[in-house]
């Protein structure tokens, strides 16, 4: 892969060396690590694995199998982290966090109870959330078999799209990254906007709640003064 490896960034070069050393299982290991460390971009590793398969280093079906297995293993590790964290420990953590309260956890749990299956499946195809969605699934103790089936299906779909893109694009596999970067940027901007909106609304609510007792006390004093005047 020397010709195809020229000009690669550090992450891609590391993935190349891993696949040269371990073959298709190396691609699976890279994707498993990507689940545990989201800054490792699957949008680079998967097309690169597809490109490697197109050169005959290993088979296409082989790389699809190993990358999906790597996704499931990484997701299971984070599911286990969520299960270890648990609802009670999460509540204690939230109680110590500024601008957060236990009611936020209750709302999140209610939402996950209604949409958890869809969140796990589609979350596997959204940058950043691909890894994080496994943690609330573990916290809420989603049935393990359901979690495995949804994770496998969502991961297989995501992995197949990017691996096939790298396979058919060949030397131009890196072009996939440009489109993936747009999607990731859109997700980041949406998340930042959601966090900013949450903070603004929560701060306004706290300010209103703190002013309310003062207004009530002032109204009571005014009422008492009027009663005294009448007497």
mmCIF file of C-alpha atoms in Angstrom:
data_model
loop_
_atom_site.group_PDB
_atom_site.id
_atom_site.type_symbol
_atom_site.label_atom_id
_atom_site.label_comp_id
_atom_site.label_asym_id
_atom_site.label_seq_id
_atom_site.Cartn_x
_atom_site.Cartn_y
_atom_site.Cartn_z
ATOM 1 C CA UNK A 1 0.000 0.000 0.000
ATOM 2 C CA UNK A 2 2.953 2.317 -0.236
ATOM 3 C CA UNK A 3 1.595 4.316 -3.183
ATOM 4 C CA UNK A 4 -1.836 4.698 -1.627
ATOM 5 C CA UNK A 5 -0.386 5.702 1.720
ATOM 6 C CA UNK A 6 1.438 8.774 0.442
ATOM 7 C CA UNK A 7 0.204 12.040 1.864
ATOM 8 C CA UNK A 8 -2.040 10.454 4.494
ATOM 9 C CA UNK A 9 -2.615 12.134 7.811
ATOM 10 C CA UNK A 10 -1.455 10.503 11.038
ATOM 11 C CA UNK A 11 -4.742 8.687 11.707
ATOM 12 C CA UNK A 12 -4.936 7.229 8.213
ATOM 13 C CA UNK A 13 -1.285 6.216 8.305
ATOM 14 C CA UNK A 14 -1.856 4.455 11.623
ATOM 15 C CA UNK A 15 -4.856 2.616 10.133
ATOM 16 C CA UNK A 16 -2.759 1.598 7.113
ATOM 17 C CA UNK A 17 -0.044 0.138 9.338
ATOM 18 C CA UNK A 18 -2.643 -1.673 11.452
ATOM 19 C CA UNK A 19 -4.234 -3.265 8.392
ATOM 20 C CA UNK A 20 -0.853 -4.179 6.931
ATOM 21 C CA UNK A 21 0.026 -5.888 10.194
ATOM 22 C CA UNK A 22 -3.281 -7.634 10.986
ATOM 23 C CA UNK A 23 -5.165 -7.596 7.690
ATOM 24 C CA UNK A 24 -8.968 -7.197 7.825
ATOM 25 C CA UNK A 25 -9.040 -7.772 11.631
ATOM 26 C CA UNK A 26 -6.864 -4.646 11.856
ATOM 27 C CA UNK A 27 -9.675 -2.630 10.267
ATOM 28 C CA UNK A 28 -12.063 -4.133 12.812
ATOM 29 C CA UNK A 29 -9.735 -3.199 15.668
ATOM 30 C CA UNK A 30 -9.464 0.370 14.364
ATOM 31 C CA UNK A 31 -13.246 0.708 14.268
ATOM 32 C CA UNK A 32 -13.590 -0.774 17.771
ATOM 33 C CA UNK A 33 -11.144 1.849 19.036
ATOM 34 C CA UNK A 34 -13.017 4.538 17.095
ATOM 35 C CA UNK A 35 -16.118 3.693 19.135
ATOM 36 C CA UNK A 36 -14.199 4.132 22.379
ATOM 37 C CA UNK A 37 -12.328 7.234 21.234
ATOM 38 C CA UNK A 38 -14.665 9.229 18.917
ATOM 39 C CA UNK A 39 -11.891 11.593 17.726
ATOM 40 C CA UNK A 40 -10.665 8.595 15.687
ATOM 41 C CA UNK A 41 -12.767 9.119 12.541
ATOM 42 C CA UNK A 42 -14.472 6.076 11.026
ATOM 43 C CA UNK A 43 -15.077 8.294 7.995
ATOM 44 C CA UNK A 44 -11.363 7.895 7.223
ATOM 45 C CA UNK A 45 -10.762 4.329 8.395
ATOM 46 C CA UNK A 46 -13.723 2.740 6.569
ATOM 47 C CA UNK A 47 -13.087 4.143 3.058
ATOM 48 C CA UNK A 48 -9.403 3.380 3.516
ATOM 49 C CA UNK A 49 -10.295 -0.222 4.393
ATOM 50 C CA UNK A 50 -12.460 -0.380 1.276
ATOM 51 C CA UNK A 51 -9.612 0.952 -0.842
ATOM 52 C CA UNK A 52 -7.280 -1.643 0.682
ATOM 53 C CA UNK A 53 -9.775 -4.384 -0.189
ATOM 54 C CA UNK A 54 -9.925 -3.136 -3.781
ATOM 55 C CA UNK A 55 -6.176 -3.759 -4.048
ATOM 56 C CA UNK A 56 -6.669 -7.397 -3.092
ATOM 57 C CA UNK A 57 -5.015 -7.180 0.322
ATOM 58 C CA UNK A 58 -8.131 -8.841 1.762
ATOM 59 C CA UNK A 59 -11.674 -9.540 0.613
ATOM 60 C CA UNK A 60 -14.542 -7.043 0.588
ATOM 61 C CA UNK A 61 -16.868 -9.312 2.569
ATOM 62 C CA UNK A 62 -14.060 -9.930 5.032
ATOM 63 C CA UNK A 63 -13.556 -6.236 5.753
ATOM 64 C CA UNK A 64 -17.314 -5.637 6.084
ATOM 65 C CA UNK A 65 -17.542 -8.487 8.579
ATOM 66 C CA UNK A 66 -14.607 -7.348 10.690
ATOM 67 C CA UNK A 67 -15.501 -3.650 10.735
ATOM 68 C CA UNK A 68 -19.067 -4.436 11.795
ATOM 69 C CA UNK A 69 -17.753 -6.773 14.487
ATOM 70 C CA UNK A 70 -15.420 -4.024 15.659
ATOM 71 C CA UNK A 71 -18.350 -1.580 15.843
ATOM 72 C CA UNK A 72 -20.379 -4.014 17.952
ATOM 73 C CA UNK A 73 -17.488 -4.755 20.325
ATOM 74 C CA UNK A 74 -16.812 -1.048 20.860
ATOM 75 C CA UNK A 75 -20.517 -0.382 21.408
ATOM 76 C CA UNK A 76 -20.740 -3.228 23.923
ATOM 77 C CA UNK A 77 -17.873 -1.732 25.925
ATOM 78 C CA UNK A 78 -19.717 1.594 26.176
ATOM 79 C CA UNK A 79 -23.001 -0.198 26.948
ATOM 80 C CA UNK A 80 -21.174 -1.858 29.836
ATOM 81 C CA UNK A 81 -19.909 1.545 30.992
ATOM 82 C CA UNK A 82 -23.476 2.860 30.991
ATOM 83 C CA UNK A 83 -24.740 -0.197 32.876
ATOM 84 C CA UNK A 84 -21.988 0.275 35.462
ATOM 85 C CA UNK A 85 -22.830 3.961 35.807
ATOM 86 C CA UNK A 86 -26.509 3.165 36.369
ATOM 87 C CA UNK A 87 -29.460 5.430 37.015
ATOM 88 C CA UNK A 88 -28.763 6.069 40.702
ATOM 89 C CA UNK A 89 -25.137 7.103 40.150
ATOM 90 C CA UNK A 90 -26.162 9.258 37.183
ATOM 91 C CA UNK A 91 -28.672 11.088 39.355
ATOM 92 C CA UNK A 92 -26.043 11.801 41.984
ATOM 93 C CA UNK A 93 -23.731 13.199 39.327
ATOM 94 C CA UNK A 94 -26.452 15.383 37.809
ATOM 95 C CA UNK A 95 -27.373 16.791 41.235
ATOM 96 C CA UNK A 96 -23.846 18.205 41.519
ATOM 97 C CA UNK A 97 -23.812 19.730 38.049
ATOM 98 C CA UNK A 98 -24.635 23.424 37.597
ATOM 99 C CA UNK A 99 -27.780 24.250 35.606
ATOM 100 C CA UNK A 100 -28.887 20.589 35.750
ATOM 101 C CA UNK A 101 -31.458 18.848 37.898
ATOM 102 C CA UNK A 102 -32.898 15.373 38.349
ATOM 103 C CA UNK A 103 -36.000 16.306 36.337
ATOM 104 C CA UNK A 104 -33.739 16.510 33.270
ATOM 105 C CA UNK A 105 -32.760 12.877 33.839
ATOM 106 C CA UNK A 106 -36.416 11.894 34.226
ATOM 107 C CA UNK A 107 -37.305 13.557 30.920
ATOM 108 C CA UNK A 108 -34.352 11.919 29.176
ATOM 109 C CA UNK A 109 -35.398 8.506 30.531
ATOM 110 C CA UNK A 110 -38.976 9.026 29.398
ATOM 111 C CA UNK A 111 -37.760 9.999 25.924
ATOM 112 C CA UNK A 112 -35.459 6.978 25.725
ATOM 113 C CA UNK A 113 -38.274 4.671 26.840
ATOM 114 C CA UNK A 114 -40.308 5.865 23.835
ATOM 115 C CA UNK A 115 -37.585 6.217 21.211
ATOM 116 C CA UNK A 116 -34.637 4.165 22.474
ATOM 117 C CA UNK A 117 -34.728 1.541 19.726
ATOM 118 C CA UNK A 118 -34.781 4.150 16.962
ATOM 119 C CA UNK A 119 -32.084 6.157 18.734
ATOM 120 C CA UNK A 120 -29.722 3.177 18.925
ATOM 121 C CA UNK A 121 -30.295 2.167 15.294
ATOM 122 C CA UNK A 122 -30.126 5.599 13.652
ATOM 123 C CA UNK A 123 -27.583 6.871 16.169
ATOM 124 C CA UNK A 124 -25.066 4.427 14.704
ATOM 125 C CA UNK A 125 -25.174 6.493 11.527
ATOM 126 C CA UNK A 126 -24.618 9.928 13.088
ATOM 127 C CA UNK A 127 -21.067 11.190 13.758
ATOM 128 C CA UNK A 128 -20.256 11.622 17.469
ATOM 129 C CA UNK A 129 -23.530 9.972 18.515
ATOM 130 C CA UNK A 130 -22.321 6.691 16.998
ATOM 131 C CA UNK A 131 -20.406 6.005 20.191
ATOM 132 C CA UNK A 132 -22.319 8.003 22.781
ATOM 133 C CA UNK A 133 -25.719 6.406 22.134
ATOM 134 C CA UNK A 134 -24.482 3.141 23.669
ATOM 135 C CA UNK A 135 -24.059 4.746 27.107
ATOM 136 C CA UNK A 136 -27.732 5.710 27.723
ATOM 137 C CA UNK A 137 -28.721 2.298 26.357
ATOM 138 C CA UNK A 138 -26.591 0.760 29.096
ATOM 139 C CA UNK A 139 -27.868 3.133 31.764
ATOM 140 C CA UNK A 140 -31.459 2.249 30.909
ATOM 141 C CA UNK A 141 -30.521 -1.440 30.652
ATOM 142 C CA UNK A 142 -31.991 -1.900 27.190
ATOM 143 C CA UNK A 143 -32.355 -5.673 26.650
ATOM 144 C CA UNK A 144 -28.941 -6.822 25.477
ATOM 145 C CA UNK A 145 -30.224 -8.870 22.525
ATOM 146 C CA UNK A 146 -32.229 -5.906 21.199
ATOM 147 C CA UNK A 147 -29.225 -3.629 21.656
ATOM 148 C CA UNK A 148 -26.980 -6.059 19.775
ATOM 149 C CA UNK A 149 -29.416 -6.461 16.878
ATOM 150 C CA UNK A 150 -30.009 -2.727 16.484
ATOM 151 C CA UNK A 151 -26.319 -1.898 16.830
ATOM 152 C CA UNK A 152 -25.296 -4.574 14.337
ATOM 153 C CA UNK A 153 -27.893 -3.449 11.789
ATOM 154 C CA UNK A 154 -27.085 0.255 12.087
ATOM 155 C CA UNK A 155 -23.321 -0.326 12.097
ATOM 156 C CA UNK A 156 -23.473 -2.702 9.126
ATOM 157 C CA UNK A 157 -25.374 -0.124 7.085
ATOM 158 C CA UNK A 158 -23.016 2.745 7.980
ATOM 159 C CA UNK A 159 -19.879 0.655 7.483
ATOM 160 C CA UNK A 160 -21.071 -0.774 4.168
ATOM 161 C CA UNK A 161 -21.712 2.666 2.667
ATOM 162 C CA UNK A 162 -18.231 3.950 3.525
ATOM 163 C CA UNK A 163 -16.348 0.732 2.770
ATOM 164 C CA UNK A 164 -18.028 0.420 -0.643
ATOM 165 C CA UNK A 165 -17.272 4.078 -1.367
ATOM 166 C CA UNK A 166 -13.589 3.456 -0.732
ATOM 167 C CA UNK A 167 -13.699 0.201 -2.688
ATOM 168 C CA UNK A 168 -15.168 1.739 -5.844
ATOM 169 C CA UNK A 169 -13.376 5.088 -5.646
ATOM 170 C CA UNK A 170 -9.993 3.398 -5.387
ATOM 171 C CA UNK A 171 -7.158 5.924 -5.271
ATOM 172 C CA UNK A 172 -9.755 8.692 -4.828
ATOM 173 C CA UNK A 173 -11.106 7.159 -1.595
ATOM 174 C CA UNK A 174 -10.108 10.254 0.426
ATOM 175 C CA UNK A 175 -12.824 12.249 -1.378
ATOM 176 C CA UNK A 176 -15.355 10.577 0.908
ATOM 177 C CA UNK A 177 -13.878 12.459 3.844
ATOM 178 C CA UNK A 178 -14.945 15.825 2.414
ATOM 179 C CA UNK A 179 -18.623 14.867 2.424
ATOM 180 C CA UNK A 180 -18.308 13.207 5.833
ATOM 181 C CA UNK A 181 -16.745 16.397 7.221
ATOM 182 C CA UNK A 182 -19.802 18.388 6.124
ATOM 183 C CA UNK A 183 -22.093 15.962 7.938
ATOM 184 C CA UNK A 184 -19.944 16.033 11.055
ATOM 185 C CA UNK A 185 -19.794 19.832 11.027
ATOM 186 C CA UNK A 186 -23.591 19.993 10.750
ATOM 187 C CA UNK A 187 -23.916 17.682 13.758
ATOM 188 C CA UNK A 188 -21.418 19.719 15.799
ATOM 189 C CA UNK A 189 -23.132 23.024 14.969
ATOM 190 C CA UNK A 190 -26.522 21.552 15.883
ATOM 191 C CA UNK A 191 -25.184 20.220 19.195
ATOM 192 C CA UNK A 192 -23.513 23.515 20.096
ATOM 193 C CA UNK A 193 -26.693 25.443 19.241
ATOM 194 C CA UNK A 194 -28.766 23.035 21.363
ATOM 195 C CA UNK A 195 -26.387 23.415 24.326
ATOM 196 C CA UNK A 196 -26.378 27.226 24.049
ATOM 197 C CA UNK A 197 -30.185 27.287 23.851
ATOM 198 C CA UNK A 198 -30.434 24.979 26.877
ATOM 199 C CA UNK A 199 -28.083 27.150 28.945
ATOM 200 C CA UNK A 200 -29.886 30.376 28.004
ATOM 201 C CA UNK A 201 -33.318 28.976 28.815
ATOM 202 C CA UNK A 202 -32.130 27.392 32.051
ATOM 203 C CA UNK A 203 -30.412 30.593 33.243
ATOM 204 C CA UNK A 204 -33.551 32.622 32.437
ATOM 205 C CA UNK A 205 -35.649 30.128 34.387
ATOM 206 C CA UNK A 206 -33.328 30.315 37.414
ATOM 207 C CA UNK A 207 -33.395 34.117 37.324
ATOM 208 C CA UNK A 208 -37.224 34.104 37.202
ATOM 209 C CA UNK A 209 -37.429 31.657 40.100
ATOM 210 C CA UNK A 210 -35.091 33.790 42.206
ATOM 211 C CA UNK A 211 -37.054 36.952 41.473
ATOM 212 C CA UNK A 212 -40.424 35.370 42.178
ATOM 213 C CA UNK A 213 -40.044 35.190 46.020
ATOM 214 C CA UNK A 214 -38.930 38.839 46.072
ATOM 215 C CA UNK A 215 -42.006 39.915 44.096
ATOM 216 C CA UNK A 216 -44.252 37.813 46.328
ATOM 217 C CA UNK A 217 -42.713 39.316 49.463
ATOM 218 C CA UNK A 218 -43.132 42.838 48.091
ATOM 219 C CA UNK A 219 -46.777 42.138 47.271
ATOM 220 C CA UNK A 220 -47.377 40.808 50.807
ATOM 221 C CA UNK A 221 -45.769 43.898 52.355
ATOM 222 C CA UNK A 222 -47.897 46.173 50.183
ATOM 223 C CA UNK A 223 -51.021 44.281 51.220
ATOM 224 C CA UNK A 224 -50.074 44.562 54.904
ATOM 225 C CA UNK A 225 -49.514 48.305 54.528
ATOM 226 C CA UNK A 226 -52.932 48.742 52.969
ATOM 227 C CA UNK A 227 -54.550 46.797 55.780
ATOM 228 C CA UNK A 228 -52.738 48.948 58.352
ATOM 229 C CA UNK A 229 -53.879 52.129 56.598
ATOM 230 C CA UNK A 230 -57.483 50.949 56.638
ATOM 231 C CA UNK A 231 -57.296 50.162 60.342
#
